Coordinates of C-alpha atoms and ligand atoms in Angstrom, one line a residue:
M1 CA 363.0 225.5 136.7
I2 CA 366.6 224.9 137.6
I3 CA 367.6 224.4 141.3
A4 CA 371.2 224.6 142.3
V5 CA 372.2 223.1 145.5
D6 CA 375.8 223.5 146.5
G7 CA 377.8 222.9 149.9
P8 CA 380.6 221.1 151.4
V9 CA 381.0 217.3 151.7
A10 CA 378.5 215.5 154.0
A11 CA 376.2 218.7 154.5
G12 CA 373.2 216.6 153.5
K13 CA 372.9 218.2 150.1
G14 CA 372.6 214.8 148.2
T15 CA 369.6 213.6 150.3
L16 CA 368.1 217.1 150.2
A17 CA 368.4 217.7 146.5
R18 CA 366.9 214.1 145.7
R19 CA 364.0 214.8 147.9
I20 CA 363.6 218.3 146.2
A21 CA 363.6 216.6 142.9
G22 CA 361.0 214.2 144.0
H23 CA 358.7 216.9 145.5
Y24 CA 358.7 219.1 142.4
R25 CA 359.0 216.3 139.8
L26 CA 362.4 217.5 138.5
Q27 CA 365.3 215.5 137.2
Y28 CA 368.2 215.1 139.5
L29 CA 372.0 215.1 138.8
D30 CA 374.7 214.4 141.5
T31 CA 377.6 216.2 139.9
G32 CA 380.0 214.9 142.3
A33 CA 379.3 211.4 140.8
L34 CA 380.9 212.8 137.7
Y35 CA 384.0 213.8 139.3
R36 CA 383.9 210.3 141.2
A37 CA 383.6 208.5 137.8
V38 CA 386.7 210.4 136.5
G39 CA 388.6 209.3 139.6
L40 CA 387.4 205.8 139.5
K41 CA 388.1 205.4 135.7
L42 CA 391.8 206.5 136.6
L43 CA 392.0 204.2 139.5
R44 CA 390.7 201.2 137.4
D45 CA 393.1 202.0 134.5
G46 CA 396.1 202.2 136.9
K47 CA 396.6 205.9 136.5
D48 CA 397.6 208.5 139.0
P49 CA 394.8 211.0 139.6
H50 CA 397.5 213.8 139.6
D51 CA 398.4 212.8 135.8
E52 CA 396.6 215.9 134.3
E53 CA 396.5 214.6 130.8
A54 CA 395.2 211.2 131.9
A55 CA 392.6 212.9 134.0
E56 CA 391.5 215.0 131.1
H57 CA 391.3 211.9 128.9
A58 CA 389.2 210.2 131.5
A59 CA 386.9 213.1 131.8
R60 CA 386.2 213.0 128.1
Q61 CA 385.1 209.4 128.5
V62 CA 383.0 209.8 131.6
G63 CA 380.1 208.0 130.0
D64 CA 382.2 204.8 130.3
V65 CA 381.4 204.6 134.1
A66 CA 377.9 203.9 135.3
L67 CA 376.8 206.8 137.7
D68 CA 375.3 204.3 140.1
D69 CA 378.5 202.0 140.2
P70 CA 378.7 201.3 144.0
A71 CA 382.7 201.8 143.8
L72 CA 381.8 205.5 143.1
R73 CA 381.0 205.9 146.9
E74 CA 384.4 204.3 148.2
E75 CA 386.7 206.6 150.1
A76 CA 389.6 206.0 147.6
T77 CA 387.3 207.2 144.9
G78 CA 386.3 210.2 146.8
E79 CA 390.0 211.1 147.3
A80 CA 390.7 210.7 143.7
A81 CA 387.6 212.6 142.8
S82 CA 388.8 215.6 144.9
I83 CA 392.2 215.5 143.3
V84 CA 390.7 215.6 139.6
A85 CA 388.2 218.3 140.7
A86 CA 391.2 220.7 140.9
N87 CA 392.2 220.0 137.4
Q88 CA 390.7 222.7 135.1
A89 CA 390.7 220.7 132.0
V90 CA 388.6 218.0 133.8
R91 CA 386.0 220.6 135.0
A92 CA 385.8 222.2 131.4
A93 CA 385.2 218.6 130.0
L94 CA 382.4 218.1 132.5
L95 CA 380.8 221.5 132.2
Q96 CA 378.8 221.0 129.1
Y97 CA 377.5 217.6 130.3
Q98 CA 376.2 219.4 133.4
R99 CA 374.7 222.3 131.4
D100 CA 372.9 220.1 129.0
F101 CA 371.5 218.1 131.9
A102 CA 370.1 221.5 133.5
Q103 CA 368.3 222.3 130.2
T104 CA 366.1 219.1 130.5
P105 CA 362.6 220.4 129.5
T106 CA 361.0 219.0 132.7
G107 CA 363.4 221.1 135.0
A108 CA 366.3 219.9 137.0
V109 CA 368.1 219.9 140.4
L110 CA 371.8 219.7 140.2
D111 CA 373.9 219.3 143.4
G112 CA 377.6 219.9 143.7
R113 CA 380.1 222.8 144.6
D114 CA 379.8 225.3 141.7
I115 CA 376.4 224.8 140.3
G116 CA 375.1 228.2 141.4
T117 CA 378.5 230.1 140.7
V118 CA 379.6 228.4 137.4
V119 CA 377.4 225.7 135.8
C120 CA 374.0 227.3 136.2
P121 CA 374.6 231.1 137.3
D122 CA 371.0 231.8 136.2
A123 CA 369.5 229.0 138.3
D124 CA 365.9 230.0 139.4
V125 CA 366.7 229.0 142.9
K126 CA 370.1 228.6 144.5
L127 CA 370.5 226.8 148.0
F128 CA 374.0 226.7 149.9
V129 CA 373.6 223.7 152.2
T130 CA 376.0 223.5 155.0
A131 CA 376.7 222.3 158.6
S132 CA 379.5 222.5 161.1
A133 CA 382.4 220.2 160.4
E134 CA 381.9 218.3 163.7
V135 CA 378.2 217.6 162.8
R136 CA 379.3 216.6 159.2
A137 CA 381.9 214.4 160.4
R138 CA 379.6 212.7 162.9
R139 CA 377.1 212.0 160.2
R140 CA 379.8 210.6 157.8
F141 CA 381.2 208.6 160.7
D142 CA 377.7 207.0 161.4
E143 CA 377.1 206.4 157.8
L144 CA 380.5 204.5 157.5
A145 CA 379.8 202.7 160.6
A146 CA 376.5 201.5 159.3
K147 CA 378.1 200.1 156.3
G148 CA 380.6 198.2 158.6
I149 CA 383.5 200.2 157.6
E150 CA 386.1 200.7 160.4
T151 CA 387.4 204.1 161.1
T152 CA 387.4 206.7 163.9
Y153 CA 385.5 210.0 164.3
D154 CA 389.0 211.8 164.5
A155 CA 390.1 210.2 161.2
V156 CA 386.8 211.2 159.5
L157 CA 387.0 214.9 160.8
K158 CA 390.6 215.3 159.6
D159 CA 389.8 213.8 156.2
L160 CA 386.7 216.0 155.9
E161 CA 388.5 219.1 156.9
A162 CA 391.4 218.3 154.4
R163 CA 388.7 217.9 151.6
D164 CA 386.9 221.2 152.5
A165 CA 390.3 222.9 152.3
R166 CA 391.1 221.5 148.9
D167 CA 387.4 222.2 147.6
Q168 CA 387.6 225.8 148.8
G169 CA 391.2 226.5 148.0
R170 CA 391.4 225.4 144.4
G171 CA 391.9 228.1 141.8
T172 CA 389.2 226.9 139.5
A173 CA 385.6 227.0 140.6
P174 CA 386.3 226.8 144.3
L175 CA 383.4 225.8 146.7
K176 CA 381.8 229.1 147.7
K177 CA 378.3 230.4 148.2
A178 CA 376.8 232.4 145.3
E179 CA 375.9 235.7 146.3
D180 CA 372.2 235.2 145.5
A181 CA 372.2 231.7 147.1
H182 CA 370.0 231.0 150.2
L183 CA 372.1 229.6 153.1
L184 CA 370.8 226.6 154.6
D185 CA 372.6 225.4 157.8
T186 CA 371.5 221.9 158.6
S187 CA 373.6 221.6 161.8
K188 CA 370.5 221.5 163.9
L189 CA 368.0 220.1 161.4
D190 CA 367.2 216.4 160.4
I191 CA 366.3 215.6 156.9
E192 CA 362.6 216.3 157.3
A193 CA 363.2 219.7 158.8
A194 CA 365.8 220.5 156.1
V195 CA 363.3 219.4 153.3
T196 CA 360.7 221.7 154.8
A197 CA 363.0 224.7 155.1
A198 CA 364.2 224.1 151.4
C199 CA 360.7 223.9 149.9
K200 CA 359.8 227.0 151.8
I201 CA 362.5 228.8 150.1
I202 CA 361.8 227.3 146.9
D203 CA 357.9 228.1 147.0
A204 CA 358.7 231.8 148.0
A205 CA 360.8 232.1 144.9
Ligands
DC301 O1 380.0 215.5 146.6 P1 381.1 214.4 146.4 O2 381.8 214.1 147.8 O3 380.6 213.2 145.7 O4 382.1 215.0 145.5 C1 383.4 214.5 145.0 C2 384.5 215.5 144.7 O5 384.0 216.1 143.5 C3 384.7 216.5 145.8 O6 386.1 216.6 146.2 C4 384.1 217.9 145.3 C5 384.1 217.6 143.8 N1 383.1 218.3 143.2 C6 383.4 219.6 142.5 O7 384.5 220.0 142.6 N2 382.3 220.1 141.9 C7 381.1 219.7 141.8 N3 380.2 220.3 141.3 C8 380.8 218.4 142.5 C9 381.8 217.7 143.1

């Protein structure tokens, strides 16, 4: 059983994918963390994320960064991740890792941007989780405020729209809904309602 969960930044797909994995007892991989790990490795090594060769090299050594390193969640890391995610050699280097993970005998849930379209085009169930940019920015702003990080709603919205444009506009594996993915708009749903809606889709499949 492979479940693909894709969608834009701050749509709630990480929380949702984790909950789905718990509910159906499947392994969970946050593929964004892989791109963040590549970005973080470059920043730590003093390299420019736009340096394509250095980024490819870092992607080959992605295992060097623990996927639960708190620095992965920092804004600067997210920015670097978004830049390296547009690099085709980086994506190729991370593809096999993701496909191997998906073949876990117990089944797996992977969340990201291109799971249903590129990484696991034959996934048993594909969800495309989204919400309006304003709702996503509000959620992200509240998250940052809870962590004590000072910013403004407008700055968060601007950053989110820039990241959406980069994720959707890149030539390789852009963020887009797979034709056979189920659309789940969480703009008006809290997490419990989103989990219920997702389980309904998965059970029917
Ligand atoms: O979901 P996230 O914010 O942790 O992802 C970090 C960056 O990695 C984001 O800019 C999109 C990119 N990404 C991607 O291109 N493909 C994936 N499967 C997962 C993330």
